[in-house]
Coordinates of C-alpha atoms in Angstrom, one line a residue:
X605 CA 114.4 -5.2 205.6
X606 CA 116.9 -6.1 203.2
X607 CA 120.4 -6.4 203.5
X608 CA 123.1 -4.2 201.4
X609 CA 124.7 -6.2 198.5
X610 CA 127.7 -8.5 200.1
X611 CA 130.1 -6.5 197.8
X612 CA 128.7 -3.0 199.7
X613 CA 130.2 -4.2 202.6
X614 CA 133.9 -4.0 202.2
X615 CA 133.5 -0.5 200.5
X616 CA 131.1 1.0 203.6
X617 CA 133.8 -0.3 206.0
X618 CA 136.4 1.2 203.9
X619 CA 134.2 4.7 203.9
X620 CA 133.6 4.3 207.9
X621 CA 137.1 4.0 208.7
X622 CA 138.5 6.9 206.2
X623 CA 135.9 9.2 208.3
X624 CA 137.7 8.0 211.4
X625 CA 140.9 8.5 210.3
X626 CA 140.3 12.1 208.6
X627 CA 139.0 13.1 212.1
X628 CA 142.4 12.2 213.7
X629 CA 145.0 15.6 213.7
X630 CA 148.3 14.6 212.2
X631 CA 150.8 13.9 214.6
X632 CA 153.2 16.8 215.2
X633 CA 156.6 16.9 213.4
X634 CA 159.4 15.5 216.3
X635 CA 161.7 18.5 217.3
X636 CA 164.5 19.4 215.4
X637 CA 167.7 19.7 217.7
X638 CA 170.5 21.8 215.8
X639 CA 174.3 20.1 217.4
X640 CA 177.3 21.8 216.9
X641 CA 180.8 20.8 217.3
X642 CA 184.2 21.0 216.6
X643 CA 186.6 18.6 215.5
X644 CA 187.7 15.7 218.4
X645 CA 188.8 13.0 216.3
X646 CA 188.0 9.8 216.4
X647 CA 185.3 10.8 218.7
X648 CA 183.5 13.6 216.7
X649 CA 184.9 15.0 213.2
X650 CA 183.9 15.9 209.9
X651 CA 185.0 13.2 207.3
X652 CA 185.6 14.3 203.4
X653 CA 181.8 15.4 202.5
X654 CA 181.6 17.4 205.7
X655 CA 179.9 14.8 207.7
X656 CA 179.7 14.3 211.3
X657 CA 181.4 10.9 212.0
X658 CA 182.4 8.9 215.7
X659 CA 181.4 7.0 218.4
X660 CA 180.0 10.6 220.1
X661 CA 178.0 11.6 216.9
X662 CA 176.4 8.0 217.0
X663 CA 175.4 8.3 221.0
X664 CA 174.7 12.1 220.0
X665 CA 172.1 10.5 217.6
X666 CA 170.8 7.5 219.3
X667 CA 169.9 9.0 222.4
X668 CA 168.5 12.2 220.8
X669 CA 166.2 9.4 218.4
X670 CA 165.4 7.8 221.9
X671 CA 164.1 10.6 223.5
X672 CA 162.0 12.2 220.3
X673 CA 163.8 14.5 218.7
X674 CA 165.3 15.0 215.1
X675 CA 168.6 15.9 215.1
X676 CA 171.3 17.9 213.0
X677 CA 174.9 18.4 213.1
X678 CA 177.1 21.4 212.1
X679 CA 180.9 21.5 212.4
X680 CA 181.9 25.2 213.7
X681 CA 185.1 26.5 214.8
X682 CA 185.3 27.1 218.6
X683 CA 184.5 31.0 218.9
X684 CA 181.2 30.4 216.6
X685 CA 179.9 27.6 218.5
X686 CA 180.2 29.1 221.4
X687 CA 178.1 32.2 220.1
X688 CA 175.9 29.6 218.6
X689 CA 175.0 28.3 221.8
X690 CA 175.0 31.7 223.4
X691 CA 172.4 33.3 221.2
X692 CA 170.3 29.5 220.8
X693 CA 171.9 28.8 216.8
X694 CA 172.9 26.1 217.9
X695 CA 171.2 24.0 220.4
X696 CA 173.3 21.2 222.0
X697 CA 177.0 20.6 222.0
X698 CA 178.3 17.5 223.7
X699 CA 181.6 19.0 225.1
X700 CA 183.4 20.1 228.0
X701 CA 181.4 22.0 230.5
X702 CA 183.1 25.0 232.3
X703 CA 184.0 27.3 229.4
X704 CA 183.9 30.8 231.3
X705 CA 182.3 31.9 228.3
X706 CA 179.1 29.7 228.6
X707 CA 178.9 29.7 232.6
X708 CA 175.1 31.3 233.3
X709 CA 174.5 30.8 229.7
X710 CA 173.6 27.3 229.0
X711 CA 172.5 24.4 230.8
X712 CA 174.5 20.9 231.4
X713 CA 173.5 17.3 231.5
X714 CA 174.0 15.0 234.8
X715 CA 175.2 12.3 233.3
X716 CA 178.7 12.5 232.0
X717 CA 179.1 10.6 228.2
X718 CA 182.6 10.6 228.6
X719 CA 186.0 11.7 229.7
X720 CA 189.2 12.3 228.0
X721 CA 192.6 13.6 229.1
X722 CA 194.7 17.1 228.1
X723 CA 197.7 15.9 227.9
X724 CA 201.4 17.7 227.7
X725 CA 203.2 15.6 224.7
X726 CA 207.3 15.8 224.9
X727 CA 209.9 14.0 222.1
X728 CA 211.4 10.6 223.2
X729 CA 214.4 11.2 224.9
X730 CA 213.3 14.5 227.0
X731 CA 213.0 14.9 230.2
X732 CA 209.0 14.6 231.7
X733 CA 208.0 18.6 231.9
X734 CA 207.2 20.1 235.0
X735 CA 203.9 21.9 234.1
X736 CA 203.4 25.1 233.9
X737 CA 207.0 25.7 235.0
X738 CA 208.9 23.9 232.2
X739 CA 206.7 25.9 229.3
X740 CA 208.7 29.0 230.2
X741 CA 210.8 30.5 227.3
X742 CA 210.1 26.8 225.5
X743 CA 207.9 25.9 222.1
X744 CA 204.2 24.6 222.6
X745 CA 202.5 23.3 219.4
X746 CA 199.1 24.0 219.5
X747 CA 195.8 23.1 218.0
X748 CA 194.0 26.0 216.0
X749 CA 190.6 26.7 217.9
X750 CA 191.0 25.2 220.5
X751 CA 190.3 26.6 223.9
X752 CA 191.2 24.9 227.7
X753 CA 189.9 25.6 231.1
X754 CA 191.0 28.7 232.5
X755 CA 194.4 27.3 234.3
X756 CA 195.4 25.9 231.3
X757 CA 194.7 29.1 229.9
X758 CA 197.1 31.1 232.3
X759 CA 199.8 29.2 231.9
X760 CA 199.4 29.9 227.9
X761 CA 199.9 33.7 228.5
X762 CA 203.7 33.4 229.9
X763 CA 204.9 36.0 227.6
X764 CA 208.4 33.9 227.3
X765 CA 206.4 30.6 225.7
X766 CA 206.1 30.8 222.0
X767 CA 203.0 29.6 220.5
X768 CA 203.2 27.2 217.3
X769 CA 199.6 26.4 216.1
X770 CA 198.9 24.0 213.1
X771 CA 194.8 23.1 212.1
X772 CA 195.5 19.5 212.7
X773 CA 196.6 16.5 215.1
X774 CA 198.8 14.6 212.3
X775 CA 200.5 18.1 211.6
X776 CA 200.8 19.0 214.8
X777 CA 202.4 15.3 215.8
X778 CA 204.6 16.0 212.9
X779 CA 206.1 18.8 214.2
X780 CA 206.9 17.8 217.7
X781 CA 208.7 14.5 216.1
X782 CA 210.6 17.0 213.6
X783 CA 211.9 19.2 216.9
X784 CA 209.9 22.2 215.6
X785 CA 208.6 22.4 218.7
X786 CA 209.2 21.2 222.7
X787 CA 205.8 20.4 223.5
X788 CA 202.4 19.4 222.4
X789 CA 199.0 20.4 223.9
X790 CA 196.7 18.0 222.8
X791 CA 193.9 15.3 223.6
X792 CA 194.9 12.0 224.3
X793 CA 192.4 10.4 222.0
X794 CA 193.6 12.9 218.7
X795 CA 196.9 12.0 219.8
X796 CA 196.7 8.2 219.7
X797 CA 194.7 7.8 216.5
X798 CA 197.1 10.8 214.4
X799 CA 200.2 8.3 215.8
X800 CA 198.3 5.6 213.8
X801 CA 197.4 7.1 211.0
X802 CA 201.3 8.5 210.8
X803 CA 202.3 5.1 211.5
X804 CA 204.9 6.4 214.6
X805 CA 205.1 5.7 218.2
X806 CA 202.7 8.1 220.5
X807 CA 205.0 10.3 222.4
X808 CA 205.4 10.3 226.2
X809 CA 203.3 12.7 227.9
X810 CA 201.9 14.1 231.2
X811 CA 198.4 14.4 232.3
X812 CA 197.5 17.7 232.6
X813 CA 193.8 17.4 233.7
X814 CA 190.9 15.0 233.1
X815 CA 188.2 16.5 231.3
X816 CA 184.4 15.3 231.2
X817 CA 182.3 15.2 228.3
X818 CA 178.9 16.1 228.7
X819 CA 175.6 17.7 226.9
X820 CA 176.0 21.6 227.2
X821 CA 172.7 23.5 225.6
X822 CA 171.7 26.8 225.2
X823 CA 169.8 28.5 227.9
X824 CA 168.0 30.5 224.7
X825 CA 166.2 27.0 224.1
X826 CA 162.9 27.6 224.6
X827 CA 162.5 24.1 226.0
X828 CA 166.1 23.8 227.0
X829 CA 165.3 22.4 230.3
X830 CA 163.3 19.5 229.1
X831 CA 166.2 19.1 226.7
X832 CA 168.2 18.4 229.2
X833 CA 165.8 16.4 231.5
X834 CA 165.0 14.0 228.5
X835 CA 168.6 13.5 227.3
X836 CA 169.7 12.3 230.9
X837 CA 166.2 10.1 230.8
X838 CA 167.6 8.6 227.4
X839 CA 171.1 8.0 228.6
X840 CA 170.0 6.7 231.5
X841 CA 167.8 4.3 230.2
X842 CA 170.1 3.2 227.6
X843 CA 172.8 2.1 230.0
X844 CA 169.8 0.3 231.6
X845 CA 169.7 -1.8 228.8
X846 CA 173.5 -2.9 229.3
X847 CA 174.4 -1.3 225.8
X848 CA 178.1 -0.2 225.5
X849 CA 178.6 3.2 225.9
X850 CA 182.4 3.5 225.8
X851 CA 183.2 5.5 223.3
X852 CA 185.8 4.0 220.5
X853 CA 189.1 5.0 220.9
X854 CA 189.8 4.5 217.3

């Protein structure tokens, strides 16, 4: 019998392995995850062209990657992400869990990715507040959409405490140092960093609470369980690896 031309060869391997590979199916598009948030900065804000910047976006993203999923981001003031996660808009929001709108509504990590502090901000020279007591008939600047844990809460409805709010930390640092108001509800982190950027000394302050930061998504995901379960498996095995997972402070 004789054998096919040499040159025959390389073009009926070619052929054989093209039939191999158009029997294969196409491998299925990863998961697109939808993340909402609101602005913490410097852990997670929206820079100039809207987008999603800090050391929380970047662990958002790496352990998201990690564990197979595609991922988006989406600044949205509080009220909206909230309905986002409620009616599954948005998928995932790496936040504070315990929001008594979301209780029985969306499910939470294990694993905690981080923990900052709501602290009570007073001029230099003050006396330290006594809180809730001190906030009585007295001027709290606060941010705009923000929204606290409920005992925070009920000490904001003292009908005698008057209620400044201003859409960002630097303003809001601004006015406490200007006297236009007695006390500042904010995040330690937002704090520190508008200081810095106003080039002043951080106030004194009192540590209201400590709050963790975790994974909160929608119990209207479909696969929202799995969601969870892989996204602790990801952290998980990250911190196995001995990476960093502080988040910057600045």
């Amino acid at each position: 019998m004789s054998k096919p031309p040499r040159l025959l060869l390389p073009l009926l391997g070619a052929l054989f392995c093209g039939a191999c590979f158009a029997g294969r199916a196409p491998e299925p598009p990863q998961p697109l995850v939808k993340v909402g948030y609101y602005n913490l900065p410097p852990a997670i804000y929206a820079d100039a062209r809207g987008e999603a910047q800090g050391s929380l976006v970047d662990l958002t993203r790496q352990l998201l990657h990690n564990a197979g999923y595609r991922v988006s981001f989406r600044e949205l003031p509080s009220a909206r992400l909230y309905a986002g996660l409620i009616d599954g808009s948005v998928d995932v929001w790496p936040g504070a869990p315990g929001k008594p709108d979301l209780v029985g509504r969306t499910l939470v990590t294990e694993e905690q990715l981080a923990e900052i502090s709501l602290n009570l901000y007073y001029r230099h020279g003050s006396p330290a507040p006594v809180f809730p007591r001190d906030l009585s008939a007295r001027d709290v600047i606060l941010i705009t959409g923000y929204t606290y844990l409920p005992e925070i809460n009920a000490a904001l409805q003292d009908p005698t405490l008057r209620q400044h709010r201003t859409s960002t930390h630097t303003a809001a640092l601004q006015m406490l140092d200007r006297g236009r108001g007695d006390f500042l509800l904010d995040y330690d982190q937002s704090v520190n960093q508008a200081a810095k950027e106003l080039g002043i000394a951080t106030p004194p302050s009192v540590q209201l609470v400590r709050v963790p930061i975790k994974f909160i998504i929608s119990a209207r995901n479909a696969n929202g369980q799995k969601l969870r379960d892989d996204l602790d498996r990801a952290y998980r095995a990250l911190r196995a690896t001995g990476a960093d997972l502080q988040l910057r402070k600045e």
